[in-house]
Short mmCIF file of C-alpha atoms and ligand atoms in Angstrom, two decimals:
data_model
loop_
_atom_site.label_atom_id
_atom_site.label_comp_id
_atom_site.label_asym_id
_atom_site.label_seq_id
_atom_site.Cartn_x
_atom_site.Cartn_y
_atom_site.Cartn_z
CA MET A 2 15.62 -4.01 85.27
CA ALA A 3 12.43 -1.95 85.60
CA ARG A 4 12.86 1.44 87.25
CA THR A 5 10.35 3.05 89.55
CA LYS A 6 8.74 6.39 88.71
CA GLU A 7 10.71 7.99 91.56
CA GLN A 8 14.03 6.64 90.25
CA ILE A 9 13.44 8.07 86.76
CA LEU A 10 12.26 11.43 88.09
CA ASP A 11 15.28 11.60 90.43
CA LEU A 12 17.64 11.05 87.47
CA ILE A 13 15.86 13.75 85.43
CA GLN A 14 15.98 16.14 88.39
CA ALA A 15 19.68 15.43 89.02
CA ALA A 16 20.45 16.19 85.35
CA GLY A 17 18.72 19.59 85.48
CA VAL A 18 16.32 18.89 82.60
CA VAL A 19 13.84 21.70 81.82
CA GLY A 20 11.47 22.42 78.94
CA ALA A 21 13.92 23.38 76.22
CA GLY A 22 11.31 24.74 73.84
CA GLY A 23 9.48 27.10 76.16
CA ALA A 24 9.91 28.85 79.47
CA GLY A 25 12.00 26.10 81.07
CA PHE A 26 9.51 24.33 83.34
CA PRO A 27 11.38 21.64 85.32
CA THR A 28 10.75 18.32 83.57
CA HIS A 29 10.84 16.13 86.69
CA VAL A 30 7.84 18.10 87.97
CA LYS A 31 5.97 17.92 84.65
CA LEU A 32 6.45 14.14 84.47
CA ASN A 33 5.28 13.63 88.03
CA SER A 34 1.78 13.10 86.68
CA SER A 35 -0.38 10.40 85.15
CA PRO A 36 -1.42 11.41 81.63
CA GLU A 37 -2.97 9.25 78.95
CA TYR A 38 -0.75 10.80 76.27
CA VAL A 39 2.83 12.00 76.23
CA ILE A 40 3.17 14.16 73.11
CA ALA A 41 6.59 15.05 71.75
CA ASN A 42 6.49 18.55 70.34
CA CYS A 43 8.64 18.12 67.26
CA ALA A 44 6.79 20.85 65.34
CA GLU A 45 9.47 23.54 65.51
CA CYS A 46 6.84 26.03 64.38
CA GLU A 47 8.83 29.28 64.43
CA PRO A 48 10.12 30.24 60.96
CA LEU A 49 13.93 30.25 60.32
CA ILE A 50 14.78 28.03 63.33
CA ARG A 51 16.19 24.56 62.43
CA SER A 52 17.46 23.36 65.81
CA ASP A 53 14.95 20.56 66.29
CA LYS A 54 14.97 19.60 62.61
CA TYR A 55 18.63 18.55 62.89
CA LEU A 56 18.08 17.07 66.32
CA MET A 57 15.39 14.76 64.87
CA GLU A 58 17.47 13.86 61.83
CA MET A 59 20.63 13.13 63.84
CA HIS A 60 19.32 11.94 67.23
CA ALA A 61 15.91 10.36 66.56
CA GLU A 62 16.87 7.25 68.57
CA GLU A 63 17.60 9.37 71.63
CA ILE A 64 14.36 11.34 71.24
CA VAL A 65 12.45 8.02 71.16
CA ASP A 66 14.49 6.76 74.16
CA GLY A 67 13.46 9.94 75.99
CA MET A 68 9.85 9.25 75.07
CA ARG A 69 10.14 5.69 76.44
CA ALA A 70 11.51 7.05 79.73
CA ALA A 71 8.66 9.59 79.87
CA LEU A 72 6.11 6.83 79.25
CA GLU A 73 7.74 4.66 81.89
CA ALA A 74 7.76 7.51 84.44
CA THR A 75 4.18 8.60 83.85
CA GLY A 76 2.53 5.27 82.98
CA ALA A 77 0.96 6.99 79.93
CA ARG A 78 -0.69 4.75 77.39
CA TYR A 79 0.34 6.58 74.23
CA GLY A 80 3.52 8.27 73.08
CA VAL A 81 3.04 10.51 70.04
CA LEU A 82 5.81 12.24 68.09
CA ALA A 83 4.09 15.24 66.44
CA VAL A 84 6.24 16.45 63.55
CA LYS A 85 5.64 18.53 60.43
CA GLU A 86 5.20 16.42 57.33
CA LYS A 87 7.42 18.81 55.35
CA ASN A 88 10.48 17.70 57.39
CA HIS A 89 10.82 14.46 55.41
CA ALA A 90 14.21 13.35 56.73
CA ALA A 91 13.13 13.99 60.32
CA VAL A 92 9.85 12.08 59.80
CA ASP A 93 11.76 9.13 58.31
CA ALA A 94 14.27 9.10 61.16
CA LEU A 95 11.57 9.23 63.85
CA GLU A 96 9.46 6.55 62.12
CA ARG A 97 12.49 4.25 61.91
CA ALA A 98 13.38 4.88 65.56
CA CYS A 99 9.91 3.97 66.88
CA ALA A 100 9.05 1.28 64.31
CA ASP A 101 9.29 -1.60 66.82
CA ASP A 102 7.48 0.16 69.63
CA PRO A 103 3.68 -0.29 69.43
CA GLN A 104 3.19 2.34 72.13
CA ILE A 105 4.85 5.17 70.15
CA ASN A 106 3.56 6.67 66.89
CA VAL A 107 4.39 9.54 64.58
CA HIS A 108 1.65 12.14 63.99
CA LEU A 109 2.09 14.38 60.94
CA LEU A 110 1.34 18.09 61.16
CA GLU A 111 0.73 20.66 58.43
CA ASN A 112 3.20 23.50 57.98
CA TYR A 113 1.32 26.26 59.79
CA TYR A 114 2.05 28.66 62.61
CA PRO A 115 1.82 28.10 65.56
CA ALA A 116 1.65 24.31 65.08
CA GLY A 117 3.89 23.90 68.16
CA ASP A 118 1.58 25.79 70.51
CA GLU A 119 0.58 23.34 73.25
CA GLN A 120 -3.13 23.90 72.63
CA GLN A 121 -2.78 23.37 68.87
CA ILE A 122 -0.66 20.25 69.14
CA ILE A 123 -2.94 18.64 71.72
CA TYR A 124 -5.98 19.39 69.55
CA GLU A 125 -4.25 18.02 66.44
CA VAL A 126 -3.33 14.75 68.20
CA THR A 127 -6.31 14.14 70.48
CA GLY A 128 -9.12 16.50 69.43
CA ARG A 129 -9.14 17.90 73.00
CA VAL A 130 -8.94 21.55 74.06
CA ILE A 131 -7.50 22.65 77.42
CA PRO A 132 -9.84 24.98 79.30
CA VAL A 133 -8.31 28.44 79.76
CA GLY A 134 -6.07 28.60 82.82
CA GLN A 135 -5.63 24.85 83.11
CA LEU A 136 -2.68 22.62 82.26
CA PRO A 137 -2.46 19.94 79.54
CA ILE A 138 -2.79 17.27 82.23
CA SER A 139 -6.41 18.43 82.69
CA VAL A 140 -7.14 16.80 79.31
CA GLY A 141 -4.88 13.82 79.97
CA CYS A 142 -1.79 15.11 78.14
CA VAL A 143 1.80 16.05 78.79
CA VAL A 144 3.69 17.84 76.01
CA ILE A 145 7.49 17.68 75.86
CA ASN A 146 9.76 19.35 73.34
CA ALA A 147 12.10 17.22 71.14
CA GLN A 148 15.27 18.72 72.64
CA THR A 149 13.93 18.07 76.13
CA LEU A 150 13.30 14.42 75.27
CA ARG A 151 16.90 14.05 74.17
CA HIS A 152 17.96 15.55 77.49
CA VAL A 153 15.65 13.08 79.28
CA ALA A 154 17.29 10.17 77.43
CA GLN A 155 20.71 11.44 78.48
CA ALA A 156 19.54 12.05 82.06
CA VAL A 157 18.44 8.45 82.57
CA ARG A 158 21.93 7.42 81.50
CA GLY A 159 23.34 9.77 84.16
CA VAL A 160 24.35 12.54 81.73
CA PRO A 161 23.32 16.08 82.78
CA VAL A 162 22.23 18.92 80.50
CA THR A 163 25.38 20.63 79.22
CA SER A 164 24.59 21.41 75.57
CA ARG A 165 21.81 22.13 73.10
CA ASN A 166 21.15 22.91 69.42
CA VAL A 167 20.98 26.56 68.36
CA THR A 168 20.29 28.10 64.93
CA VAL A 169 22.21 31.31 64.13
CA CYS A 170 20.75 33.17 61.14
CA GLY A 171 19.62 36.49 59.68
CA GLU A 172 22.29 39.04 58.82
CA VAL A 173 25.28 36.71 59.32
CA ALA A 174 27.77 35.56 56.69
CA SER A 175 27.01 31.80 56.96
CA PRO A 176 23.81 30.85 58.81
CA VAL A 177 24.28 27.62 60.76
CA THR A 178 22.77 25.28 63.27
CA LEU A 179 25.15 23.80 65.81
CA GLU A 180 25.26 22.01 69.14
CA VAL A 181 26.99 24.21 71.69
CA PRO A 182 27.73 24.14 75.42
CA ILE A 183 25.13 25.86 77.62
CA GLY A 184 26.59 29.26 78.52
CA THR A 185 28.24 29.92 75.15
CA ALA A 186 28.39 33.66 74.45
CA VAL A 187 25.98 34.83 71.74
CA ASP A 188 28.68 36.99 70.11
CA TYR A 189 30.86 33.87 69.85
CA LEU A 190 27.97 32.03 68.17
CA ILE A 191 27.65 34.87 65.66
CA GLU A 192 31.39 34.55 65.01
CA LEU A 193 30.90 30.82 64.29
CA ALA A 194 28.25 31.86 61.73
CA GLY A 195 30.86 33.90 59.89
CA GLY A 196 30.18 37.12 61.77
CA SER A 197 27.48 39.78 61.61
CA LEU A 198 27.01 41.62 58.32
CA LEU A 199 25.88 44.66 60.29
CA ALA A 200 28.03 46.89 62.47
CA ASP A 201 25.34 47.54 65.05
CA PRO A 202 22.56 44.95 64.77
CA ALA A 203 19.59 43.96 66.88
CA VAL A 204 19.33 40.31 67.87
CA ILE A 205 16.29 38.18 68.54
CA ILE A 206 16.93 35.43 71.05
CA GLY A 207 14.54 32.63 70.09
CA GLY A 208 12.18 32.51 67.14
CA PRO A 209 11.27 35.58 65.08
CA LEU A 210 7.70 35.83 66.42
CA MET A 211 7.98 34.80 70.04
CA GLY A 212 11.64 35.57 70.72
CA ARG A 213 12.86 38.62 72.64
CA VAL A 214 14.94 41.47 71.29
CA THR A 215 18.32 42.45 72.65
CA PHE A 216 20.80 45.14 71.60
CA ASP A 217 23.27 44.12 74.28
CA ILE A 218 24.81 41.11 72.54
CA ALA A 219 27.91 41.08 74.72
CA HIS A 220 25.81 40.10 77.72
CA GLU A 221 23.79 37.30 76.13
CA PHE A 222 24.59 33.63 76.71
CA VAL A 223 22.98 30.38 75.61
CA THR A 224 20.63 28.92 78.21
CA LYS A 225 18.78 25.59 78.23
CA THR A 226 15.90 27.32 76.40
CA THR A 227 17.84 29.17 73.68
CA ASN A 228 16.95 27.66 70.29
CA GLY A 229 17.79 30.57 67.97
CA VAL A 230 19.83 33.73 67.51
CA ILE A 231 18.58 35.96 64.70
CA VAL A 232 20.65 38.96 63.66
CA LEU A 233 18.56 41.78 62.13
CA PRO A 234 18.87 45.47 61.27
CA LYS A 235 17.75 47.66 64.14
CA ASP A 236 15.10 49.24 61.91
CA HIS A 237 13.61 45.93 60.75
CA PRO A 238 9.78 45.99 61.14
CA LEU A 239 9.91 42.96 63.43
CA ILE A 240 12.29 44.72 65.79
CA ASP A 241 10.19 47.88 65.69
CA LYS A 242 6.97 46.05 66.52
CA LYS A 243 8.56 44.07 69.34
CA ASN A 244 10.48 46.93 70.80
CA SER A 245 8.76 50.23 70.09
CA ASP A 246 7.64 52.28 73.04
CA PHE A 247 4.44 50.87 74.55
CA ASP A 248 2.87 54.27 75.26
CA ARG A 249 3.56 55.36 71.69
CA GLN A 250 1.93 52.17 70.41
CA TYR A 251 -1.05 52.92 72.62
CA ARG A 252 -1.41 56.46 71.29
CA ILE A 253 -1.24 55.21 67.71
CA ALA A 254 -3.72 52.43 68.39
CA ARG A 255 -6.24 54.91 69.83
CA SER A 256 -6.46 56.69 66.53
CA ALA A 257 -5.63 53.92 64.05
CA CYS A 258 -7.51 50.79 65.21
CA CYS A 259 -10.45 50.60 62.83
CA GLN A 260 -11.97 47.54 64.54
CA CYS A 261 -11.66 45.57 61.32
CA ASN A 262 -11.47 42.38 63.42
CA TYR A 263 -8.67 40.80 61.34
CA CYS A 264 -6.60 40.22 64.49
CA THR A 265 -9.34 38.05 65.95
CA LEU A 266 -10.12 36.34 62.65
CA ILE A 267 -6.55 35.01 62.50
CA CYS A 268 -6.16 34.19 66.21
CA PRO A 269 -5.45 30.43 66.54
CA ARG A 270 -6.60 30.35 70.17
CA SER A 271 -9.87 31.99 69.14
CA HIS A 272 -10.51 29.25 66.58
CA LEU A 273 -10.11 26.64 69.32
CA GLY A 274 -13.09 28.17 71.13
CA LEU A 275 -11.05 29.84 73.85
CA GLY A 276 -12.78 33.19 73.50
CA VAL A 277 -9.66 35.19 72.70
CA GLN A 278 -10.69 38.43 70.96
CA PRO A 279 -7.81 40.83 70.46
CA HIS A 280 -9.97 43.37 68.61
CA LYS A 281 -12.26 43.62 71.64
CA ILE A 282 -9.27 44.11 73.91
CA MET A 283 -8.08 46.88 71.57
CA GLN A 284 -11.49 48.53 71.64
CA ALA A 285 -11.79 48.30 75.39
CA LEU A 286 -8.31 49.66 75.99
CA THR A 287 -8.08 52.35 73.40
CA LEU A 288 -11.63 53.69 73.89
CA ASN A 289 -11.70 53.13 77.64
CA ARG A 290 -14.80 51.00 77.21
CA ALA A 291 -14.49 48.00 79.48
CA GLU A 292 -18.13 47.11 78.82
CA VAL A 293 -17.39 46.02 75.22
CA LEU A 294 -15.57 42.97 76.52
CA THR A 295 -18.09 40.18 76.19
CA ASP A 296 -15.77 38.08 78.31
CA GLY A 297 -13.38 40.11 80.41
CA LEU A 298 -11.17 37.12 80.97
CA SER A 299 -10.70 36.30 77.31
CA ALA A 300 -7.12 37.61 77.37
CA LEU A 301 -6.15 34.68 79.61
CA GLY A 302 -6.35 32.34 76.62
CA CYS A 303 -3.70 34.22 74.61
CA CYS A 304 -0.38 32.42 74.03
CA ASN A 305 1.42 35.52 72.65
CA CYS A 306 2.05 33.82 69.31
CA GLY A 307 1.97 37.26 67.67
CA LEU A 308 -0.13 36.27 64.63
CA CYS A 309 -2.65 39.06 65.32
CA THR A 310 0.15 41.62 65.12
CA TYR A 311 2.54 40.27 62.50
CA VAL A 312 0.02 38.79 60.08
CA GLY A 313 -3.47 40.00 61.03
CA CYS A 314 -3.27 43.74 61.51
CA ASN A 315 -2.98 45.83 58.35
CA MET A 316 -2.70 49.04 60.34
CA GLY A 317 0.72 48.15 61.75
CA LEU A 318 -0.62 47.90 65.32
CA THR A 319 0.53 45.47 67.99
CA PRO A 320 -2.58 43.85 69.51
CA ASN A 321 -0.48 41.00 70.93
CA ARG A 322 1.39 43.42 73.18
CA PHE A 323 -1.84 44.90 74.52
CA ILE A 324 -3.59 41.59 75.09
CA TYR A 325 -0.50 40.14 76.69
CA ALA A 326 -0.25 43.11 79.03
CA VAL A 327 -3.89 42.58 80.02
CA ARG A 328 -3.18 38.87 80.53
CA ALA A 329 -0.14 39.59 82.69
CA ASP A 330 -2.24 41.93 84.82
CA LEU A 331 -4.95 39.28 85.29
CA LEU A 332 -2.36 36.65 86.21
CA LYS A 333 -0.71 39.05 88.69
CA LYS A 334 -4.08 39.53 90.35
CA LYS A 335 -4.45 35.72 90.38
CA VAL A 336 -7.71 35.99 88.41
CA LYS A 337 -9.01 32.64 87.26
CA THR A 338 -11.83 31.48 85.05
CA ASP A 339 -13.80 28.25 85.07
CA LYS A 340 -15.25 28.87 81.62
CA GLN A 341 -15.26 25.81 79.38
CA PRO A 342 -14.10 26.13 75.71
CA ALA A 343 -16.76 26.83 73.09
CA PRO A 344 -16.95 24.47 70.09
CA VAL A 345 -13.90 24.57 67.80
CA ASN A 346 -14.40 26.65 64.64
CA LYS A 347 -15.45 24.23 61.88
CA MET A 348 -13.41 26.33 59.41
CA ARG A 349 -10.24 26.06 61.52
CA ASP A 350 -8.33 24.04 58.93
CA LEU A 351 -9.06 26.65 56.28
CA VAL A 352 -7.94 29.64 58.34
CA LYS A 353 -4.64 28.30 59.68
CA ALA A 354 -1.74 30.63 58.89
CA PRO A 355 0.66 28.88 56.47
CA THR A 356 4.26 29.39 57.54
CA HIS A 357 5.27 30.82 54.14
CA ARG A 358 2.64 33.56 54.59
CA VAL A 359 3.97 34.34 58.06
CA ILE A 360 7.47 34.59 56.61
CA GLN A 361 6.33 37.01 53.91
CA ARG A 362 4.29 39.18 56.26
CA THR A 363 7.09 39.47 58.81
CA GLY A 364 9.64 40.58 56.21
CA ILE A 365 12.06 37.72 56.86
CA ALA A 366 11.82 35.89 53.50
CA ALA A 367 15.43 36.85 52.66
CA TYR A 368 16.62 34.96 55.73
CA ASP A 369 14.63 31.78 55.04
CA VAL A 370 17.62 29.98 53.53
CA ASP A 371 19.35 26.64 53.86
CA VAL A 372 20.95 26.50 57.28
CA PRO A 373 23.50 23.66 57.36
CA PHE A 374 24.50 21.85 60.54
CA LEU A 375 28.03 22.74 61.61
CA SER A 376 29.45 19.75 63.46
CA ASP A 377 33.09 20.76 63.40
CA HIS A 378 33.60 23.95 65.34
CA ARG A 379 35.85 25.28 68.08
CA PRO A 380 34.26 24.98 71.52
CA PRO A 381 34.18 28.24 73.47
CA ALA A 382 37.10 28.97 75.83
CA ALA A 383 34.70 30.29 78.43
CA VAL A 384 31.02 29.94 79.36
CA ARG A 385 28.59 31.79 81.57
CA ILE A 386 26.10 29.54 83.33
CA MET A 387 23.01 31.51 84.36
CA LEU A 388 21.64 30.49 87.76
CA ARG A 389 18.04 30.85 86.59
CA GLN A 390 17.38 29.16 83.26
CA HIS A 391 14.03 27.77 84.30
CA ILE A 392 10.72 28.56 85.94
CA GLY A 393 11.21 28.66 89.69
CA ALA A 394 13.86 29.81 92.12
CA ALA A 395 17.38 30.70 91.02
CA CYS A 396 20.05 28.13 91.83
CA VAL A 397 22.40 28.65 94.73
CA PRO A 398 26.04 28.19 93.64
CA THR A 399 27.76 25.09 95.01
CA VAL A 400 31.20 26.15 93.78
CA ALA A 401 33.46 29.12 94.57
CA ARG A 402 35.88 31.24 92.58
CA ASP A 403 39.08 29.39 91.61
CA ASP A 404 37.46 25.94 92.01
CA ARG A 405 38.38 23.44 89.30
CA VAL A 406 35.28 21.91 87.69
CA THR A 407 34.73 19.18 85.13
CA CYS A 408 32.13 19.17 82.37
CA GLY A 409 28.87 17.79 83.78
CA GLN A 410 29.64 18.66 87.41
CA CYS A 411 26.72 20.20 89.32
CA ILE A 412 27.62 23.81 90.15
CA GLY A 413 24.28 25.16 91.40
CA ALA A 414 21.05 23.82 92.85
CA PRO A 415 17.69 25.37 93.77
CA PRO A 416 17.09 26.03 97.47
CA GLU A 417 15.83 22.96 99.34
CA GLY A 418 12.15 22.34 98.53
CA ALA A 419 11.91 25.13 95.92
CA LEU A 420 10.77 24.64 92.33
CA GLY A 421 13.78 24.79 90.01
CA ALA A 422 16.47 22.82 88.19
CA ARG A 423 20.15 22.26 88.83
CA VAL A 424 22.83 23.74 86.63
CA HIS A 425 26.06 22.03 85.56
CA ALA A 426 29.46 23.01 84.21
CA SER A 427 29.28 22.74 80.42
CA ILE A 428 33.06 22.78 79.93
CA SER A 429 35.94 21.69 82.16
CA GLY A 430 38.05 24.48 83.61
CA THR A 431 38.33 26.98 86.46
CA VAL A 432 35.55 29.02 88.01
CA ILE A 433 36.57 32.65 87.46
CA ALA A 434 33.48 34.41 88.80
CA VAL A 435 30.44 33.63 90.94
CA THR A 436 27.67 36.22 91.23
CA GLU A 437 24.05 36.25 92.27
CA ASP A 438 22.92 35.41 88.75
CA HIS A 439 25.72 33.51 87.04
CA ILE A 440 28.90 31.43 87.25
CA ASP A 441 31.74 31.99 84.76
CA ILE A 442 34.01 29.10 83.84
CA MET A 443 37.17 29.41 81.78
CA ASP A 444 39.05 26.63 80.07
CA ILE A 445 42.30 27.16 82.05
S1 SF4 B 28 -6.49 44.09 63.06
FE1 SF4 B 28 -5.53 46.00 63.80
S2 SF4 B 28 -6.92 47.62 63.15
FE2 SF4 B 28 -8.07 45.69 62.96
S3 SF4 B 28 -9.13 45.49 64.96
FE3 SF4 B 28 -7.18 44.40 65.15
S4 SF4 B 28 -5.77 45.92 66.01
FE4 SF4 B 28 -7.53 47.05 65.22
S1 SF4 B 29 -0.95 36.74 70.27
FE1 SF4 B 29 -2.76 37.39 69.14
S2 SF4 B 29 -3.13 35.76 67.68
FE2 SF4 B 29 -1.76 34.92 69.22
S3 SF4 B 29 -3.11 33.98 70.73
FE3 SF4 B 29 -2.76 36.07 71.43
S4 SF4 B 29 -4.44 37.24 70.61
FE4 SF4 B 29 -4.40 35.32 69.48
#
């Protein structure tokens, strides 16, 4: 029986589905639109992370089911599964899963970074570029991550989001990818990967380039958007660049930026005609010369992919941190631009950053190893469900301490009318703590 748009969106909302590959935008809101294309982001562009690779190999049917539900909800004409050609098994599985559906096709991507950036993937599939400050729907597209599509498929069967794939790698004894309950402790994940090889490591939550650094592993838990946990030495260059004192970086940049322009020459958003010029931002900031900015709003087009810093700059500077700070300031002031994109660089294909080069330049080649999928592992005895795992308002708990809960039960919901996504118990057990920002459940 055909379902209405509202019925599908209600099921997705009830299941608490959010963008699992990005900042966690609520999916029922994203799909409440009328695009021409729904594009599945199966690129998994960050090095070392293999979460979506296994998801595609093992659950391609569900990803395609999720795509069908998204097409049904939005009325979109085309469903495109954009996946890197190098992931042969994943490509085969997706092609098999959509073989009988004329509305859904597989689009092959090269192995470059950041192939999974929304702007890049939309350009690769449709040849369109989103004007700075606008959403993909402005060019007739909606982009949904592979893990999110699996959650959508489960949601329309009445199954809420309670688990996701995570890759655990770096300085661990046995790097693995595994499906774990939302709320699993990161130190437990590291234990499942054979334990840390370092006594006092730093950890990147997410991919090596766009992930965030933490030294407080005991207080980190898997959320709906956690795709990777990378254990590194505290003095690893990646950690230093991500974490070093901003004022110190600024002082160094003032004397060391030679305006070589390499940061802009490698910027993938610049090549799409979005006017992003990190070298100009560096010049303006470090020399206090605002007038050198040919377009003062150019920072708005930055996606913080980090290529300018980790691959472009030979002086060890961090232009991505400066341009992102400028961008954050512009967004805070609600500055907007109506500038249309310039023509795409004709040489774009030649200047893409191959992933192997990114791996070499970031000093993570030693960690680029086979990461098997671990299907047989002990579930955690306790989980911590964060009340904000999404863009929008934090959830309000709907359970109290000592309540018994079952896996899949809704335990928190956004305030009435607010943007957000529900959260659910990811294991059965007893609620042992409820705070303003989380709910702890123990298997007792
Ligand atoms: S690549 Fe580095 S040194 Fe060159 S302009 Fe950019 S920030 Fe300055
Ligand atoms: S982080 Fe750097 S390379 Fe990436 S989009 Fe921003 S300016 Fe360009």
